[in-house]
Short mmCIF file of C-alpha atoms and ligand atoms in Angstrom, two decimals:
data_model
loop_
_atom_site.label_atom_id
_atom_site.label_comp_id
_atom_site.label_asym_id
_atom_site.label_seq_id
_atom_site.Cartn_x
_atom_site.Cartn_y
_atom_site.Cartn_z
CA UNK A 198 34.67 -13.17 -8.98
CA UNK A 199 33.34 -15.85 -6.82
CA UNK A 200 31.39 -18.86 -9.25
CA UNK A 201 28.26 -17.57 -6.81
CA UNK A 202 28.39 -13.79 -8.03
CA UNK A 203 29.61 -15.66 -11.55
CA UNK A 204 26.38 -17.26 -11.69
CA UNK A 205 24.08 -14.95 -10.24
CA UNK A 206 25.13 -12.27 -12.70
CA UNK A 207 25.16 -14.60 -15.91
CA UNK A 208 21.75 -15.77 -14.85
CA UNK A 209 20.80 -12.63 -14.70
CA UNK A 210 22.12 -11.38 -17.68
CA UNK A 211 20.92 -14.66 -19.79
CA UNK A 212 17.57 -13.48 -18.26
CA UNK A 213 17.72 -9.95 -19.17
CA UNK A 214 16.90 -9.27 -16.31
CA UNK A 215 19.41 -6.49 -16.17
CA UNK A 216 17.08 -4.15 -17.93
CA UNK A 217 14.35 -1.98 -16.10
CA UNK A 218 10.93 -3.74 -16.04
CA UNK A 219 9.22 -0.95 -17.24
CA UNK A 220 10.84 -2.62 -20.87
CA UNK A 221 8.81 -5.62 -20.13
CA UNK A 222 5.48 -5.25 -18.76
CA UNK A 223 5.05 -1.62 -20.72
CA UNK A 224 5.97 -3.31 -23.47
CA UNK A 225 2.95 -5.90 -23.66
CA UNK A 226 0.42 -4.46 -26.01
CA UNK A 227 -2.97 -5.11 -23.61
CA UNK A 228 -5.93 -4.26 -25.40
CA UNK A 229 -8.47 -3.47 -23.08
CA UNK A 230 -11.84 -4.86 -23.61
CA UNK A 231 -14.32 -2.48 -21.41
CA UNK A 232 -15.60 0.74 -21.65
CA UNK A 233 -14.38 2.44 -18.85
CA UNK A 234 -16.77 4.43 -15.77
CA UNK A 235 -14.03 6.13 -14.81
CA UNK A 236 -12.02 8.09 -13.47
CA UNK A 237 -12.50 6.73 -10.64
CA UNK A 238 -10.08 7.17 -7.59
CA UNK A 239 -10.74 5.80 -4.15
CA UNK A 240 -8.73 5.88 -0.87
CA UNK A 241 -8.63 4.29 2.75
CA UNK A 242 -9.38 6.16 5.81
CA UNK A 243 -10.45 9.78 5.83
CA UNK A 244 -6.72 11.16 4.89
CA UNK A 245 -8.18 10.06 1.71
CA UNK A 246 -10.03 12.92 0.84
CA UNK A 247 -7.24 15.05 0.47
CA UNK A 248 -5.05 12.52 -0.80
CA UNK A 249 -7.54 12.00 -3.68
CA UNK A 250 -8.35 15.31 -3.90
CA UNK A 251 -4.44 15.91 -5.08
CA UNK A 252 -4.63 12.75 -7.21
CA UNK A 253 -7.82 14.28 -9.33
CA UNK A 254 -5.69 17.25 -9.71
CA UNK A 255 -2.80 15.60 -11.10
CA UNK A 256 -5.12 12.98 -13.49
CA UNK A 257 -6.97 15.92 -14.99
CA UNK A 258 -3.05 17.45 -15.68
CA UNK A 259 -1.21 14.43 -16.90
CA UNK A 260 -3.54 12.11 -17.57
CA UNK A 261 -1.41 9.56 -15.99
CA UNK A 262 -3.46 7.59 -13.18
CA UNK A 263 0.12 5.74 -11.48
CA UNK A 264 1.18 9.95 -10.99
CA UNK A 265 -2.13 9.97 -9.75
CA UNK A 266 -1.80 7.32 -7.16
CA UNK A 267 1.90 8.25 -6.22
CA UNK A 268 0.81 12.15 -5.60
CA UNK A 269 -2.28 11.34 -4.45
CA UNK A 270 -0.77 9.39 -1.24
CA UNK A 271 2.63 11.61 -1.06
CA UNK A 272 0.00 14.46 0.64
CA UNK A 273 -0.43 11.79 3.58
CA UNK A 274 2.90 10.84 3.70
CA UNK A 275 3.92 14.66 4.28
CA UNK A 276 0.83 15.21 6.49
CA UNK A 277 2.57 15.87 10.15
CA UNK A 278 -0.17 15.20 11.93
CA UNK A 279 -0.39 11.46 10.65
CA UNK A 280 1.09 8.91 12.63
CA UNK A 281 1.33 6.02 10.30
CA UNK A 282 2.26 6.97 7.76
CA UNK A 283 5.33 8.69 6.90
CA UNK A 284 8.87 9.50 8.39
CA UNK A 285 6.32 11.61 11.88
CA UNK A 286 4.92 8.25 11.97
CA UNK A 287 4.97 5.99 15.54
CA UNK A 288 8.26 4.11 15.05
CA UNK A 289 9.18 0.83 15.73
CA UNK A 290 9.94 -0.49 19.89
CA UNK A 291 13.84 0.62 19.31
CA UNK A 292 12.43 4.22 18.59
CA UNK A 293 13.16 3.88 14.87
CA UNK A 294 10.52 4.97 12.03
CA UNK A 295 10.54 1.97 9.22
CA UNK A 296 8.31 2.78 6.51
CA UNK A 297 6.79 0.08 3.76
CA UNK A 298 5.02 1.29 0.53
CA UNK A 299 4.02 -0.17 -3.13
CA UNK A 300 3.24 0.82 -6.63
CA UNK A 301 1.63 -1.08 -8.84
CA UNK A 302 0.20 -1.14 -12.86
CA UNK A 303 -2.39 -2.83 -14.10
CA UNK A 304 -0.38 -4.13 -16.72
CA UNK A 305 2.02 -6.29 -13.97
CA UNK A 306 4.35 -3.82 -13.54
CA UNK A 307 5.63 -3.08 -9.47
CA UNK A 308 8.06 -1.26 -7.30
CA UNK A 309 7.82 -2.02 -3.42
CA UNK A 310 10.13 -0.81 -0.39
CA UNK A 311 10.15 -2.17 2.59
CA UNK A 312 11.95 -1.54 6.30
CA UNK A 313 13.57 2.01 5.07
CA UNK A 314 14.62 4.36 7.20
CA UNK A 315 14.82 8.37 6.49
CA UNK A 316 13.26 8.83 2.91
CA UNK A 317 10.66 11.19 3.19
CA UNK A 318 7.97 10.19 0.47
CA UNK A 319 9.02 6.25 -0.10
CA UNK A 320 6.03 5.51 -2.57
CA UNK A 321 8.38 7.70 -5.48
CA UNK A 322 11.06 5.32 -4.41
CA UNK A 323 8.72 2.13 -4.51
CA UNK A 324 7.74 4.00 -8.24
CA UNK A 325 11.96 4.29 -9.08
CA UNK A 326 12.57 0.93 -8.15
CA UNK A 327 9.68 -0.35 -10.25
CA UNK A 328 10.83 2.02 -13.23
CA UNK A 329 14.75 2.40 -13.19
CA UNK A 330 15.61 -0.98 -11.97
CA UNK A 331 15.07 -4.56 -12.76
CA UNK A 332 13.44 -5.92 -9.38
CA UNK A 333 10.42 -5.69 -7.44
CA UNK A 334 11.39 -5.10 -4.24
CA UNK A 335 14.21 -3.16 -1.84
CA UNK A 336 14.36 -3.15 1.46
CA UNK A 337 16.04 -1.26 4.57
CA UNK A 338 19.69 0.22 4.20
CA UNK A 339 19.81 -1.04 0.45
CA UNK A 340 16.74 0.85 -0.50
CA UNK A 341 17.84 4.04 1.38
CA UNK A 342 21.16 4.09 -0.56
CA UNK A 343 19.22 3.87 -4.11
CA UNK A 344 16.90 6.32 -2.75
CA UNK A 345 20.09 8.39 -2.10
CA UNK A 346 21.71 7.84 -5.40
CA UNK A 347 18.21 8.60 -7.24
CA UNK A 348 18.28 11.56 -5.66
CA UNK A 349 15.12 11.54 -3.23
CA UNK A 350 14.52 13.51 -0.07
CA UNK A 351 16.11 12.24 2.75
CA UNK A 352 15.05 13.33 6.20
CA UNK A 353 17.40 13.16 9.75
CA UNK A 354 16.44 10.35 11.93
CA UNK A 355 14.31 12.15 14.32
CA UNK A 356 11.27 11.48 16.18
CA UNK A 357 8.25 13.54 15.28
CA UNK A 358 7.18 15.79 18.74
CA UNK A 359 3.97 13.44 18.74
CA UNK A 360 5.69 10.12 17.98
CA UNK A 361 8.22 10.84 20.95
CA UNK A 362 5.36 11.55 23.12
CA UNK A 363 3.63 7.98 22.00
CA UNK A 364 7.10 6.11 22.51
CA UNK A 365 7.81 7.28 25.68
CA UNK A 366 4.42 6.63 27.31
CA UNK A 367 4.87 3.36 25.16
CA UNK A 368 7.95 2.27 27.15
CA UNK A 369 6.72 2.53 30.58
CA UNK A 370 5.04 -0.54 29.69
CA UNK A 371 6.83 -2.04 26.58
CA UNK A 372 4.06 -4.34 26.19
CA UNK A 373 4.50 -6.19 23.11
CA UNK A 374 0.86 -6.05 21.74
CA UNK A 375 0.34 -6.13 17.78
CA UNK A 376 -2.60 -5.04 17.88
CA UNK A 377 -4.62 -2.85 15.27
CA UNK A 378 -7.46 -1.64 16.70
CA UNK A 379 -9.91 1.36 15.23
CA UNK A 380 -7.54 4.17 17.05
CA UNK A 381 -4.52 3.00 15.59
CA UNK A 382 -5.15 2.36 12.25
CA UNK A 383 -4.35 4.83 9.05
CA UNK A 384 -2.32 3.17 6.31
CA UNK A 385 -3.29 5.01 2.67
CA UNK A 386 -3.90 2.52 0.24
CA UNK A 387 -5.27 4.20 -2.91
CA UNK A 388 -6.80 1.92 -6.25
CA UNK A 389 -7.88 4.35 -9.39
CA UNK A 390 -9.37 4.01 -13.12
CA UNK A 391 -8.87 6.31 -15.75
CA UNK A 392 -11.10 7.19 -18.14
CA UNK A 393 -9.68 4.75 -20.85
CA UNK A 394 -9.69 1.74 -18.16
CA UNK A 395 -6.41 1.78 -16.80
CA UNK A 396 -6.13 1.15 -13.47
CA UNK A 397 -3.01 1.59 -10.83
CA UNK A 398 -2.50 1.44 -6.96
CA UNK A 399 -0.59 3.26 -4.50
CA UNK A 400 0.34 2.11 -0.41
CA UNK A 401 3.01 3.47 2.26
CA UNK A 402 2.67 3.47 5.73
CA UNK A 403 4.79 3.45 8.90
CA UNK A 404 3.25 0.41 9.93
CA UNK A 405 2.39 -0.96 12.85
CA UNK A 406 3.38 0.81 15.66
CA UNK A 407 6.10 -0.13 18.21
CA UNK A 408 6.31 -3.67 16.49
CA UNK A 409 9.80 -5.62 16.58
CA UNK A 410 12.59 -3.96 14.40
CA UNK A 411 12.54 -5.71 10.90
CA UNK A 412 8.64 -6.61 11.07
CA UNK A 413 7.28 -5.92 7.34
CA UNK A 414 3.84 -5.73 6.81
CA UNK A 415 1.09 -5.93 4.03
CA UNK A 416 1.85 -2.99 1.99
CA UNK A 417 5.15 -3.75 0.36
CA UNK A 418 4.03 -7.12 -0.32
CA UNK A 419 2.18 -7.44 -3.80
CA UNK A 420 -1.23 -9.59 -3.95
CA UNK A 421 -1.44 -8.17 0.55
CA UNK A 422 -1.90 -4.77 0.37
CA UNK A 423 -2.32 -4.34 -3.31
CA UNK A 424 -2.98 -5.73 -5.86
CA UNK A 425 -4.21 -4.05 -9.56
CA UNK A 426 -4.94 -5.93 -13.21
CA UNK A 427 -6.28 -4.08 -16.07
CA UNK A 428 -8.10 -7.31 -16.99
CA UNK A 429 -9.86 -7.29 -14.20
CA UNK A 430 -9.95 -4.56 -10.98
CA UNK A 431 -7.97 -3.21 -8.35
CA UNK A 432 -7.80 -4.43 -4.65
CA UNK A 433 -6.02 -2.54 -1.76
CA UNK A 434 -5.84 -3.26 2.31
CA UNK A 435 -5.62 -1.65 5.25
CA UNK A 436 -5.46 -3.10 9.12
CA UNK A 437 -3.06 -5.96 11.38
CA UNK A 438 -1.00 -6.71 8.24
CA UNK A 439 -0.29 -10.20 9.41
CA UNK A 440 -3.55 -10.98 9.37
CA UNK A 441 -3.77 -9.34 5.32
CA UNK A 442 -0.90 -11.27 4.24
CA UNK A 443 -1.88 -14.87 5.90
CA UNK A 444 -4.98 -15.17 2.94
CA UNK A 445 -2.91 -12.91 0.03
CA UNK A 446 -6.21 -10.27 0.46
CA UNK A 447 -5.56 -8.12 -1.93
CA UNK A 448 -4.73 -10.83 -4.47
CA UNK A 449 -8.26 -12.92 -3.69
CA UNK A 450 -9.68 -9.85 -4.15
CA UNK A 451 -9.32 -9.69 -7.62
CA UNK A 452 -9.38 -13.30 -8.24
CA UNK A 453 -12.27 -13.39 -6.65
CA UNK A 454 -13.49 -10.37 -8.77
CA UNK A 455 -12.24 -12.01 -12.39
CA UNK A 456 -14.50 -15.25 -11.62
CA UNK A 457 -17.75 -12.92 -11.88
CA UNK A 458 -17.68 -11.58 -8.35
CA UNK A 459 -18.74 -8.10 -7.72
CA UNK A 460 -15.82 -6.06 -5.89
CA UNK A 461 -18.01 -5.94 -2.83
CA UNK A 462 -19.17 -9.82 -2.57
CA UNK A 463 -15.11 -10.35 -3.01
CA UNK A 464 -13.82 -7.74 -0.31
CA UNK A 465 -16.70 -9.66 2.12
CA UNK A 466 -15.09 -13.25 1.27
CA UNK A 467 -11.93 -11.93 2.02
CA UNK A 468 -13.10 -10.66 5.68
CA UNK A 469 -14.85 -14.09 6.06
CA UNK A 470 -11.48 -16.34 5.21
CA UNK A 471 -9.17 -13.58 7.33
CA UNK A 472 -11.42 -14.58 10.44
CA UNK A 473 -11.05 -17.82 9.62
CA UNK A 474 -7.45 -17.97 9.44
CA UNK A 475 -6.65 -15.67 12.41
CA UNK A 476 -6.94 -16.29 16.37
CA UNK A 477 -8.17 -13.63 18.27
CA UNK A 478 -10.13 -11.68 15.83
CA UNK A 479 -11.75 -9.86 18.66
CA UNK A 480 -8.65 -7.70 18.49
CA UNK A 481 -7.65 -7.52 15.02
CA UNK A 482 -8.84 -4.89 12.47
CA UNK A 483 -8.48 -5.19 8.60
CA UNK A 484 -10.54 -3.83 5.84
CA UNK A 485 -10.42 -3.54 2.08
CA UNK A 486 -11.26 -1.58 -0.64
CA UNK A 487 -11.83 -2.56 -4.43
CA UNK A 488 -12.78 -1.88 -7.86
CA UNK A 489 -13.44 -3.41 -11.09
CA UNK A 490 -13.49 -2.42 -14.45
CA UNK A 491 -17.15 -1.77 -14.80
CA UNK A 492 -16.34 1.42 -12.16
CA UNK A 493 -17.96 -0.40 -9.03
CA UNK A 494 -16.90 -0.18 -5.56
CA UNK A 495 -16.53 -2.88 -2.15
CA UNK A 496 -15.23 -1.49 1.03
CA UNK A 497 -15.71 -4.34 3.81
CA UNK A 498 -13.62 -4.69 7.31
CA UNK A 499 -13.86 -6.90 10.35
CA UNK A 500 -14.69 -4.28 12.93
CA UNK A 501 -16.69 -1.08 12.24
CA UNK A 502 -14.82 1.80 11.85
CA UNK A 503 -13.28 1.54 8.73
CA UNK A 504 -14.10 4.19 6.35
CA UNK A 505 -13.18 5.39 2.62
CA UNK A 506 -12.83 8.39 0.17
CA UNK A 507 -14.10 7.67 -3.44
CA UNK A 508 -13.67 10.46 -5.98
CA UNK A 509 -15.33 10.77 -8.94
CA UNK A 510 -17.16 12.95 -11.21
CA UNK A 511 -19.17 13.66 -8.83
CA UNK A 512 -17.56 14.95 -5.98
CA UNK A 513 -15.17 13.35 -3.09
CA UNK A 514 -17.14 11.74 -0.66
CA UNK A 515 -16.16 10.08 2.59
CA UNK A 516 -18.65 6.47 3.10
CA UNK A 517 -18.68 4.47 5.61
CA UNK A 518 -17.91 1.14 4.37
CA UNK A 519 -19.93 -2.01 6.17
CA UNK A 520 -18.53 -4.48 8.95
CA UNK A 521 -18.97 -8.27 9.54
CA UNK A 522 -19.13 -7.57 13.36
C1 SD4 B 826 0.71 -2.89 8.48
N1 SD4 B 826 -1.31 -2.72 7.21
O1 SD4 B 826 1.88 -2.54 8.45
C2 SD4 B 826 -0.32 -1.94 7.87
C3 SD4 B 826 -0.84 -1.06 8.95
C4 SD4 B 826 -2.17 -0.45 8.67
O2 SD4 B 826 -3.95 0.77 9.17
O3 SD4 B 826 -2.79 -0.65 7.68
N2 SD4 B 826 -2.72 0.32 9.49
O4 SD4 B 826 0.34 -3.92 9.01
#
């Protein structure tokens, strides 16, 4: 064994870091402080109506809010006529569908996936790797081949009828544009809070679309598109994920929200610093979604356009959410 692999697997080992880290962060005995308003689900975009309409279903069953989140957004990613999010998503400008997604706990505990090819719902992957393995994080042909051993649906590499369509008219320009505007938008991010306070987050997406082979974007990167703390609230993202992950949104979301600021005042600061940090915010779209432990809601986005689902006792609604522009 080389002295590199030597080292890299006593470290690990001496770090126990061999075990899943479900053993860890499960293991921390979090009491939580609130009374909880919930349950409380709420998802971006209108797919979220039926994607929280299957994660009610499954909270009243199980009682679990991260099977919640994970069914609630594998109805999207199954959806056909979706095109970002999903293996019939728009794929990447070699004509290949790469697909990102996240899980998280409030109690710390994560599984993300990022640049995969061919598994069909990769938010239970992003939930295996968090569970059955002791990292964060997989990406591309390494994730697909755990995805494969765990057993998860794999898919042939082929272009959805629709996606071909887009590609094609696509490449008679090839313009290299990353732009997400309000007709190319659709990632599922999903935040929810059970009725005892517990809070988890779910995100998967094809990502942008026709964007360089490799790009990642927000969603499989913790604290970007989503971020969740028991202690405090839940923050997801949608939009030009470049743009997400240059100010950690998701993450000064809640930080924002565990200083005393309500979830909306704290997804508004995070528009305000994204413009500031980004050129040409005439053609860039981003918006968030939050909640906090108290049960209340912020939805703010650059442009108008963006939109949310929030379930709760009351019914599943789709609101508008407000715009700086
Ligand atoms: C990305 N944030 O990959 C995703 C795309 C998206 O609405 O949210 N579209 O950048």
């Amino acid at each position: 064994m080389s002295s590199r692999r030597k080292f890299l697997k006593t470290s690990l080992l001496s770090s126990g870091a061999l075990l899943p880290l479900s053993l860890y962060a499960d293991n921390i005995n979090f009491v939580n402080p609130y009374s909880s308003q919930g349950p409380l689900l709420l998802s971006t975009w209108n797919h979220g109506i039926p994607a929280n309409e299957k994660a009610w279903e499954v909270l009243g069953k199980t009682g679990s809010i991260v099977d919640a989140v994970e069914q609630g957004v594998m109805v999207t990613e199954s959806d056909l006529s979706n095109l970002t999010v999903g293996l019939q998503g728009l794929p990447d400008r070699e004509g290949i569908v790469t697909l990102d997604a996240a899980i998280m706990k409030g109690n710390g505990a994560c599984g993300t996936v990022s640049f995969v090819r061919q598994v069909k719902h990769p938010i239970t992957l992003a939930r295996k790797i968090m569970e059955e393995t002791p990292h964060v994080m997989l990406s591309g042909e390494g994730a697909r081949q755990f995805a494969i051993e765990q057993g998860l649906e794999i898919l042939p590499e082929r272009l959805s009828p629709e996606a071909e369509k887009a590609y094609k008219e696509w490449k008679l320009e090839s313009e290299y544009k990353p732009i997400i505007n309000i007709e190319n938008h659709d990632t599922i991010g999903m935040v929810g809070l059970d009725k005892n306070g517990n809070l988890a987050g779910s995100c998967t997406t094809s990502g942008l679309a026709f964007k360089m082979h490799g790009r990642v974007g927000d969603s499989p990167i913790i604290g970007a598109g989503l971020f969740i703390d028991d202690e405090v609230g839940a923050a997801t993202a949608t939009g030009l994920g470049e743009s997400i992950i240059r100010i950690c949104g998701s993450f000064l979301i809640v930080e924002l929200m565990r200083q005393g600021w309500e979830p909306q005042k704290a997804c508004e600061e995070a528009v305000k610093r994204l413009i500031a940090k980004n050129k040409d915010i005439n053609n860039i779209q981003a918006g968030f979604l939050a909640i906090n432990k108290e049960g209340e809601v912020g939805a703010y986005s650059v442009h108008p356009g963006f939109n949310y689902a929030k379930h709760d006792k009351k019914g599943n609604f789709l609101i508008d959410s407000k715009s700086k522009f």
